[in-house]
XYZ file of C-alpha atoms in Angstrom:
184
model
C 10.099 -62.690 6.913
C 9.426 -59.001 6.450
C 12.293 -56.500 6.579
C 12.018 -52.780 6.918
C 13.861 -49.684 7.875
C 13.474 -48.236 11.282
C 14.262 -44.627 12.036
C 15.039 -42.869 15.297
C 14.160 -39.275 15.936
C 17.500 -37.491 16.608
C 15.958 -34.650 18.602
C 16.321 -34.629 22.361
C 13.516 -35.966 24.444
C 12.109 -33.613 26.989
C 10.731 -34.593 30.341
C 6.951 -34.732 30.411
C 6.946 -33.557 34.022
C 9.471 -31.311 35.731
C 10.862 -32.763 38.945
C 10.654 -30.422 41.878
C 13.873 -28.713 42.788
C 15.536 -29.156 46.152
C 13.541 -27.361 48.784
C 14.706 -23.868 49.668
C 16.476 -23.575 53.008
C 14.342 -22.731 56.024
C 16.647 -19.770 56.680
C 19.920 -18.309 55.432
C 21.026 -17.651 59.010
C 24.054 -19.782 59.831
C 24.246 -21.212 56.304
C 27.032 -21.051 53.739
C 26.056 -19.941 50.246
C 28.182 -20.825 47.208
C 28.614 -17.978 44.749
C 29.471 -19.654 41.440
C 30.914 -17.263 38.869
C 30.330 -18.966 35.509
C 33.298 -17.168 33.979
C 31.548 -14.606 31.773
C 33.486 -11.415 31.227
C 32.265 -8.797 33.745
C 30.133 -11.329 35.622
C 32.663 -11.257 38.456
C 31.734 -7.631 39.129
C 28.122 -8.672 39.683
C 29.239 -11.565 41.931
C 31.606 -9.211 43.826
C 28.638 -7.045 44.726
C 26.478 -10.049 45.680
C 29.243 -11.163 48.008
C 29.398 -7.686 49.613
C 25.614 -7.654 50.047
C 25.583 -11.126 51.594
C 28.447 -10.268 53.944
C 26.649 -7.092 55.058
C 23.635 -9.271 55.905
C 25.682 -11.740 57.917
C 25.574 -14.507 55.290
C 28.678 -16.633 54.930
C 29.720 -17.188 51.310
C 32.279 -19.245 49.416
C 33.433 -18.155 45.969
C 33.848 -20.492 43.020
C 34.777 -19.686 39.431
C 34.345 -21.999 36.491
C 37.296 -22.199 34.083
C 34.966 -21.446 31.171
C 31.332 -20.527 30.700
C 30.923 -22.860 27.711
C 31.286 -26.096 29.682
C 29.725 -27.504 32.808
C 31.604 -27.013 36.065
C 34.363 -29.484 36.832
C 33.171 -32.472 38.893
C 35.609 -31.521 41.665
C 33.980 -28.084 41.940
C 30.467 -29.560 42.107
C 31.656 -31.996 44.806
C 33.321 -29.197 46.818
C 30.207 -27.032 46.678
C 27.955 -29.931 47.700
C 30.216 -30.825 50.637
C 30.854 -27.292 51.937
C 27.788 -25.202 51.103
C 24.084 -25.239 51.868
C 22.835 -23.463 48.740
C 24.190 -22.041 45.491
C 23.790 -18.880 43.438
C 25.005 -19.309 39.849
C 25.631 -16.104 37.897
C 25.627 -14.436 35.411
C 24.398 -16.080 32.199
C 23.829 -13.882 29.177
C 24.111 -16.183 26.158
C 22.871 -19.550 24.938
C 25.815 -21.832 25.718
C 26.431 -20.413 29.186
C 22.700 -20.623 29.966
C 22.701 -24.291 28.993
C 25.863 -25.124 30.942
C 24.842 -23.224 34.076
C 21.421 -24.929 34.013
C 23.193 -28.292 33.965
C 25.374 -27.122 36.885
C 22.246 -26.115 38.796
C 20.736 -29.534 38.066
C 23.880 -31.366 39.235
C 23.892 -29.449 42.523
C 20.147 -29.849 42.952
C 20.563 -33.628 42.663
C 23.026 -33.364 45.564
C 20.318 -31.645 47.639
C 21.375 -28.003 47.357
C 18.807 -25.261 46.953
C 19.916 -23.126 44.041
C 19.114 -20.283 41.707
C 20.499 -19.153 38.364
C 20.879 -15.465 37.618
C 20.499 -14.696 33.918
C 19.820 -11.735 31.688
C 16.261 -11.271 30.452
C 17.214 -12.036 26.854
C 17.789 -15.689 27.819
C 14.647 -16.338 29.844
C 13.157 -18.507 27.097
C 16.433 -20.411 26.675
C 16.489 -21.160 30.417
C 12.868 -22.310 30.359
C 13.592 -24.587 27.386
C 16.744 -25.985 28.972
C 15.127 -26.736 32.304
C 12.294 -28.465 30.410
C 14.811 -30.582 28.514
C 16.630 -31.464 31.739
C 13.385 -32.012 33.633
C 14.079 -29.710 36.587
C 11.733 -27.047 37.904
C 14.698 -24.739 38.501
C 14.617 -21.252 39.997
C 15.886 -18.174 38.184
C 16.198 -14.447 38.726
C 16.559 -12.164 35.719
C 18.501 -8.936 35.327
C 18.595 -6.627 32.277
C 20.466 -7.483 29.088
C 23.204 -6.958 27.874
C 25.955 -7.418 30.422
C 29.240 -6.559 28.687
C 28.632 -2.879 27.935
C 27.584 -1.918 31.471
C 29.673 0.011 33.957
C 30.704 -1.503 37.267
C 28.230 0.826 38.975
C 25.407 -0.476 36.749
C 26.332 -4.105 37.451
C 26.371 -3.339 41.173
C 22.942 -1.722 40.838
C 21.649 -4.904 39.172
C 22.934 -6.912 42.149
C 21.404 -4.429 44.603
C 18.036 -4.737 42.847
C 18.131 -8.531 42.551
C 19.613 -9.652 45.885
C 16.289 -9.970 47.745
C 14.748 -12.089 44.960
C 17.907 -14.199 44.757
C 17.864 -14.899 48.496
C 14.117 -15.658 48.440
C 14.772 -18.249 45.727
C 17.108 -20.213 48.018
C 15.516 -19.695 51.465
C 12.057 -19.261 52.940
C 13.216 -16.981 55.734
C 15.647 -14.274 54.756
C 14.858 -12.107 57.807
C 18.203 -13.081 59.307
C 19.731 -11.520 56.208
C 18.622 -7.951 56.593
C 21.101 -5.160 56.226
C 21.793 -3.744 59.688
C 20.409 -0.273 60.189
C 22.977 2.449 60.661
C 22.236 4.817 63.555
């Protein structure tokens, strides 16, 4: 009998094919969108503005905040979002661990059928691409400038103003019901 040593490669396997993400909603009209604050310092200011912009467009939102950005969302939170919302916006990732955790959150919600998008800073675009490849999900993302922490509230609101249309297009085909009403 021949004996030998067998070795296992300790590196993570990556999916050879990315599974398609949950289909974007047909429309945002009449839908409830989860706004998941991942818990990064100052990220709430960005989410505050997104909420204002959605409300002004007639989009119903529900706010969620993770206890920490360095872990995935609690199971109860994922369950609540899946049961009470039609889509999710996860923001604002600007480092490696929070990018990884928020990508896993997006994957968990996608598996429950929710259209979703992650909002990240440009510095972590490659990290997001790598993470979604490792998870095997063809996830959607919108990128804003980096860094986050040294910006003013006005600058963070400007980022939200500039990104909101792309964010909404990532979760719904028809965002025409989400136009800001014209002031006479």
